[in-house]
Amino acid sequence: MAAANESITKDMFLPAELDQSANEKISGEVVSVWKDAFRRFVQNKGAVASLIIVIAIVLMALIGPHLNNYGPTDQDLNRSNLPPRIAALSWLPFFSGKEDGIDVYQQHGIKKDFWFGTDQLGRDLWSRTWDGTQISLIIALIATLVDVFIGVTYGGISGYFGGRTDNILQRILEIISGIPSLVWIILLILVMKPGLIPITIAIMATNWIAMARIVRGEMLKLKNQEFVLASTSLGASHSRIIFKHMIPNSLGMIIINTMFSIPSAIFFEAFLSFIGLGIREPQASLGSLINSGYEVLQLHPYQTVYPGLVICLLLIAFNLIGNGLRDAFDPKLRH
């Protein structure tokens, strides 16, 4: 009780020794937007696995046709419709070289293996599958890059200037999007022969519309931000503000939409080739290979399985990568 009754004096308190410079120190690690997005993308196991699958397919598309002695257009009717056979995996039913219990290779007197089998003209499906994958990826890549360029430029100008410019450009956009893509294809086929260039142009004709609308929305959101107003007050030109300040700040959305555009272009090419409006013989694409195998699906299903498996892996993998990038760049999903 005596201690409780002691009076509190000023001598009992001493000033705390504080370093004023400590207030200026940042307690955590400084992480840039791109580094943070990369960390969060790597944590997405599905997206990383999909990226590995895409890289593996691209590598096989480049080196696959050169792994054996058969070109994608080499024909030999003596080896037509051979089932897949790999000597080291002959214990597996899918690579035994047998159909209905009959050794087709022994029946035709063929000693060499065809890993994916052959088609009706005796062409090696291994070489044709990877060569077709290469063509499909080239078409999708060219179409997507051009779509990004047109869509970003068109959407950036429309959203930045607004007013009458935006109104006119958006009405043009609505007219173009109102015409079905298949109509564009048929019109191009009437003018040009089916092939690599017409199908690429056809995909580019309408795929950029989604990118333009997304970039326009980003421009409308960013053009009233402080950094844009500061650049305007310093006398920066319109082109510099759009392409040096606003587009880089929209790069996350552009990358995400690009990753979704690639599988869309691959599927569109496969669909057109499947219905006979795309790649023609003797060239091969994934869609044309599926179309050829569809004709003998009940007798020789392997001719459809392998190109179908490749296109399914590409579509699923690119979509998962797009989802992973969307989650990585979206600040609302940060924990």
PDB file of N, CA, C and O in Angstrom, residues 116-151:
ATOM      1  N   PHE A 116       3.255 -42.846 -85.057  1.00  0.00           N
ATOM      2  CA  PHE A 116       1.843 -42.473 -85.041  1.00  0.00           C
ATOM      3  C   PHE A 116       1.065 -43.184 -86.143  1.00  0.00           C
ATOM      4  O   PHE A 116      -0.110 -42.881 -86.353  1.00  0.00           O
ATOM      5  N   GLY A 117       1.683 -44.138 -86.820  1.00  0.00           N
ATOM      6  CA  GLY A 117       1.022 -44.831 -87.913  1.00  0.00           C
ATOM      7  C   GLY A 117       1.109 -44.035 -89.212  1.00  0.00           C
ATOM      8  O   GLY A 117       1.848 -43.048 -89.329  1.00  0.00           O
ATOM      9  N   THR A 118       0.345 -44.478 -90.205  1.00  0.00           N
ATOM     10  CA  THR A 118       0.312 -43.801 -91.502  1.00  0.00           C
ATOM     11  C   THR A 118      -1.140 -43.561 -91.915  1.00  0.00           C
ATOM     12  O   THR A 118      -2.061 -44.181 -91.383  1.00  0.00           O
ATOM     13  N   ASP A 119      -1.324 -42.663 -92.903  1.00  0.00           N
ATOM     14  CA  ASP A 119      -2.671 -42.372 -93.375  1.00  0.00           C
ATOM     15  C   ASP A 119      -3.004 -43.203 -94.610  1.00  0.00           C
ATOM     16  O   ASP A 119      -2.299 -44.159 -94.938  1.00  0.00           O
ATOM     17  N   GLN A 120      -4.063 -42.836 -95.316  1.00  0.00           N
ATOM     18  CA  GLN A 120      -4.534 -43.629 -96.448  1.00  0.00           C
ATOM     19  C   GLN A 120      -3.552 -43.638 -97.609  1.00  0.00           C
ATOM     20  O   GLN A 120      -3.545 -44.580 -98.410  1.00  0.00           O
ATOM     21  N   LEU A 121      -2.708 -42.619 -97.713  1.00  0.00           N
ATOM     22  CA  LEU A 121      -1.715 -42.548 -98.788  1.00  0.00           C
ATOM     23  C   LEU A 121      -0.336 -43.005 -98.329  1.00  0.00           C
ATOM     24  O   LEU A 121       0.646 -42.850 -99.058  1.00  0.00           O
ATOM     25  N   GLY A 122      -0.254 -43.575 -97.146  1.00  0.00           N
ATOM     26  CA  GLY A 122       1.015 -44.090 -96.639  1.00  0.00           C
ATOM     27  C   GLY A 122       1.956 -43.024 -96.107  1.00  0.00           C
ATOM     28  O   GLY A 122       3.157 -43.273 -95.965  1.00  0.00           O
ATOM     29  N   ARG A 123       1.427 -41.855 -95.810  1.00  0.00           N
ATOM     30  CA  ARG A 123       2.280 -40.792 -95.274  1.00  0.00           C
ATOM     31  C   ARG A 123       2.423 -40.934 -93.762  1.00  0.00           C
ATOM     32  O   ARG A 123       1.464 -41.302 -93.079  1.00  0.00           O
ATOM     33  N   ASP A 124       3.613 -40.632 -93.271  1.00  0.00           N
ATOM     34  CA  ASP A 124       3.911 -40.793 -91.851  1.00  0.00           C
ATOM     35  C   ASP A 124       3.145 -39.759 -91.031  1.00  0.00           C
ATOM     36  O   ASP A 124       3.329 -38.551 -91.203  1.00  0.00           O
ATOM     37  N   LEU A 125       2.291 -40.217 -90.122  1.00  0.00           N
ATOM     38  CA  LEU A 125       1.467 -39.303 -89.332  1.00  0.00           C
ATOM     39  C   LEU A 125       2.258 -38.581 -88.252  1.00  0.00           C
ATOM     40  O   LEU A 125       1.846 -37.511 -87.798  1.00  0.00           O
ATOM     41  N   TRP A 126       3.386 -39.160 -87.830  1.00  0.00           N
ATOM     42  CA  TRP A 126       4.237 -38.455 -86.870  1.00  0.00           C
ATOM     43  C   TRP A 126       4.729 -37.147 -87.483  1.00  0.00           C
ATOM     44  O   TRP A 126       4.588 -36.066 -86.894  1.00  0.00           O
ATOM     45  N   SER A 127       5.311 -37.221 -88.677  1.00  0.00           N
ATOM     46  CA  SER A 127       5.821 -36.032 -89.344  1.00  0.00           C
ATOM     47  C   SER A 127       4.694 -35.062 -89.686  1.00  0.00           C
ATOM     48  O   SER A 127       4.828 -33.848 -89.520  1.00  0.00           O
ATOM     49  N   ARG A 128       3.570 -35.599 -90.150  1.00  0.00           N
ATOM     50  CA  ARG A 128       2.464 -34.735 -90.548  1.00  0.00           C
ATOM     51  C   ARG A 128       1.813 -34.051 -89.342  1.00  0.00           C
ATOM     52  O   ARG A 128       1.372 -32.901 -89.432  1.00  0.00           O
ATOM     53  N   THR A 129       1.744 -34.753 -88.222  1.00  0.00           N
ATOM     54  CA  THR A 129       1.145 -34.149 -87.022  1.00  0.00           C
ATOM     55  C   THR A 129       1.960 -32.968 -86.534  1.00  0.00           C
ATOM     56  O   THR A 129       1.416 -31.883 -86.263  1.00  0.00           O
ATOM     57  N   TRP A 130       3.280 -33.145 -86.447  1.00  0.00           N
ATOM     58  CA  TRP A 130       4.105 -32.049 -85.937  1.00  0.00           C
ATOM     59  C   TRP A 130       4.278 -30.955 -86.975  1.00  0.00           C
ATOM     60  O   TRP A 130       4.388 -29.773 -86.622  1.00  0.00           O
ATOM     61  N   ASP A 131       4.285 -31.319 -88.251  1.00  0.00           N
ATOM     62  CA  ASP A 131       4.326 -30.289 -89.288  1.00  0.00           C
ATOM     63  C   ASP A 131       3.017 -29.495 -89.300  1.00  0.00           C
ATOM     64  O   ASP A 131       3.017 -28.270 -89.470  1.00  0.00           O
ATOM     65  N   GLY A 132       1.888 -30.179 -89.101  1.00  0.00           N
ATOM     66  CA  GLY A 132       0.604 -29.499 -89.014  1.00  0.00           C
ATOM     67  C   GLY A 132       0.504 -28.622 -87.786  1.00  0.00           C
ATOM     68  O   GLY A 132      -0.092 -27.530 -87.831  1.00  0.00           O
ATOM     69  N   THR A 133       1.081 -29.078 -86.663  1.00  0.00           N
ATOM     70  CA  THR A 133       1.116 -28.252 -85.452  1.00  0.00           C
ATOM     71  C   THR A 133       1.908 -26.986 -85.698  1.00  0.00           C
ATOM     72  O   THR A 133       1.522 -25.892 -85.249  1.00  0.00           O
ATOM     73  N   GLN A 134       3.001 -27.107 -86.423  1.00  0.00           N
ATOM     74  CA  GLN A 134       3.827 -25.944 -86.760  1.00  0.00           C
ATOM     75  C   GLN A 134       3.035 -24.924 -87.576  1.00  0.00           C
ATOM     76  O   GLN A 134       3.068 -23.722 -87.278  1.00  0.00           O
ATOM     77  N   ILE A 135       2.296 -25.401 -88.581  1.00  0.00           N
ATOM     78  CA  ILE A 135       1.507 -24.492 -89.413  1.00  0.00           C
ATOM     79  C   ILE A 135       0.392 -23.838 -88.599  1.00  0.00           C
ATOM     80  O   ILE A 135       0.141 -22.631 -88.707  1.00  0.00           O
ATOM     81  N   SER A 136      -0.281 -24.614 -87.767  1.00  0.00           N
ATOM     82  CA  SER A 136      -1.353 -24.058 -86.940  1.00  0.00           C
ATOM     83  C   SER A 136      -0.824 -22.997 -85.984  1.00  0.00           C
ATOM     84  O   SER A 136      -1.451 -21.950 -85.788  1.00  0.00           O
ATOM     85  N   LEU A 137       0.342 -23.240 -85.389  1.00  0.00           N
ATOM     86  CA  LEU A 137       0.930 -22.267 -84.466  1.00  0.00           C
ATOM     87  C   LEU A 137       1.386 -21.015 -85.200  1.00  0.00           C
ATOM     88  O   LEU A 137       1.247 -19.897 -84.679  1.00  0.00           O
ATOM     89  N   ILE A 138       1.920 -21.177 -86.407  1.00  0.00           N
ATOM     90  CA  ILE A 138       2.353 -20.015 -87.189  1.00  0.00           C
ATOM     91  C   ILE A 138       1.158 -19.135 -87.535  1.00  0.00           C
ATOM     92  O   ILE A 138       1.201 -17.905 -87.392  1.00  0.00           O
ATOM     93  N   ILE A 139       0.063 -19.763 -87.989  1.00  0.00           N
ATOM     94  CA  ILE A 139      -1.148 -19.008 -88.318  1.00  0.00           C
ATOM     95  C   ILE A 139      -1.661 -18.270 -87.091  1.00  0.00           C
ATOM     96  O   ILE A 139      -1.991 -17.078 -87.140  1.00  0.00           O
ATOM     97  N   ALA A 140      -1.729 -18.974 -85.959  1.00  0.00           N
ATOM     98  CA  ALA A 140      -2.240 -18.351 -84.728  1.00  0.00           C
ATOM     99  C   ALA A 140      -1.329 -17.225 -84.259  1.00  0.00           C
ATOM    100  O   ALA A 140      -1.810 -16.168 -83.814  1.00  0.00           O
ATOM    101  N   LEU A 141      -0.006 -17.414 -84.361  1.00  0.00           N
ATOM    102  CA  LEU A 141       0.937 -16.397 -83.893  1.00  0.00           C
ATOM    103  C   LEU A 141       0.857 -15.133 -84.750  1.00  0.00           C
ATOM    104  O   LEU A 141       0.773 -14.016 -84.223  1.00  0.00           O
ATOM    105  N   ILE A 142       0.870 -15.308 -86.077  1.00  0.00           N
ATOM    106  CA  ILE A 142       0.810 -14.141 -86.968  1.00  0.00           C
ATOM    107  C   ILE A 142      -0.513 -13.393 -86.767  1.00  0.00           C
ATOM    108  O   ILE A 142      -0.536 -12.165 -86.642  1.00  0.00           O
ATOM    109  N   ALA A 143      -1.601 -14.153 -86.759  1.00  0.00           N
ATOM    110  CA  ALA A 143      -2.917 -13.527 -86.599  1.00  0.00           C
ATOM    111  C   ALA A 143      -3.023 -12.796 -85.268  1.00  0.00           C
ATOM    112  O   ALA A 143      -3.558 -11.684 -85.193  1.00  0.00           O
ATOM    113  N   THR A 144      -2.499 -13.390 -84.201  1.00  0.00           N
ATOM    114  CA  THR A 144      -2.591 -12.774 -82.877  1.00  0.00           C
ATOM    115  C   THR A 144      -1.751 -11.514 -82.788  1.00  0.00           C
ATOM    116  O   THR A 144      -2.196 -10.497 -82.217  1.00  0.00           O
ATOM    117  N   LEU A 145      -0.527 -11.538 -83.334  1.00  0.00           N
ATOM    118  CA  LEU A 145       0.332 -10.353 -83.287  1.00  0.00           C
ATOM    119  C   LEU A 145      -0.282  -9.187 -84.060  1.00  0.00           C
ATOM    120  O   LEU A 145      -0.267  -8.042 -83.594  1.00  0.00           O
ATOM    121  N   VAL A 146      -0.840  -9.491 -85.239  1.00  0.00           N
ATOM    122  CA  VAL A 146      -1.484  -8.433 -86.016  1.00  0.00           C
ATOM    123  C   VAL A 146      -2.732  -7.934 -85.287  1.00  0.00           C
ATOM    124  O   VAL A 146      -3.025  -6.737 -85.271  1.00  0.00           O
ATOM    125  N   ASP A 147      -3.481  -8.855 -84.681  1.00  0.00           N
ATOM    126  CA  ASP A 147      -4.670  -8.463 -83.917  1.00  0.00           C
ATOM    127  C   ASP A 147      -4.303  -7.540 -82.761  1.00  0.00           C
ATOM    128  O   ASP A 147      -5.016  -6.566 -82.481  1.00  0.00           O
ATOM    129  N   VAL A 148      -3.206  -7.858 -82.072  1.00  0.00           N
ATOM    130  CA  VAL A 148      -2.767  -7.019 -80.962  1.00  0.00           C
ATOM    131  C   VAL A 148      -2.406  -5.625 -81.470  1.00  0.00           C
ATOM    132  O   VAL A 148      -2.795  -4.606 -80.871  1.00  0.00           O
ATOM    133  N   PHE A 149      -1.672  -5.563 -82.572  1.00  0.00           N
ATOM    134  CA  PHE A 149      -1.271  -4.260 -83.118  1.00  0.00           C
ATOM    135  C   PHE A 149      -2.486  -3.436 -83.524  1.00  0.00           C
ATOM    136  O   PHE A 149      -2.615  -2.261 -83.146  1.00  0.00           O
ATOM    137  N   ILE A 150      -3.406  -4.043 -84.284  1.00  0.00           N
ATOM    138  CA  ILE A 150      -4.593  -3.306 -84.744  1.00  0.00           C
ATOM    139  C   ILE A 150      -5.497  -2.963 -83.564  1.00  0.00           C
ATOM    140  O   ILE A 150      -5.971  -1.832 -83.424  1.00  0.00           O
ATOM    141  N   GLY A 151      -5.750  -3.951 -82.702  1.00  0.00           N
ATOM    142  CA  GLY A 151      -6.668  -3.740 -81.586  1.00  0.00           C
ATOM    143  C   GLY A 151      -6.167  -2.696 -80.607  1.00  0.00           C
ATOM    144  O   GLY A 151      -6.947  -1.843 -80.143  1.00  0.00           O
TER     145      GLY A 151
END
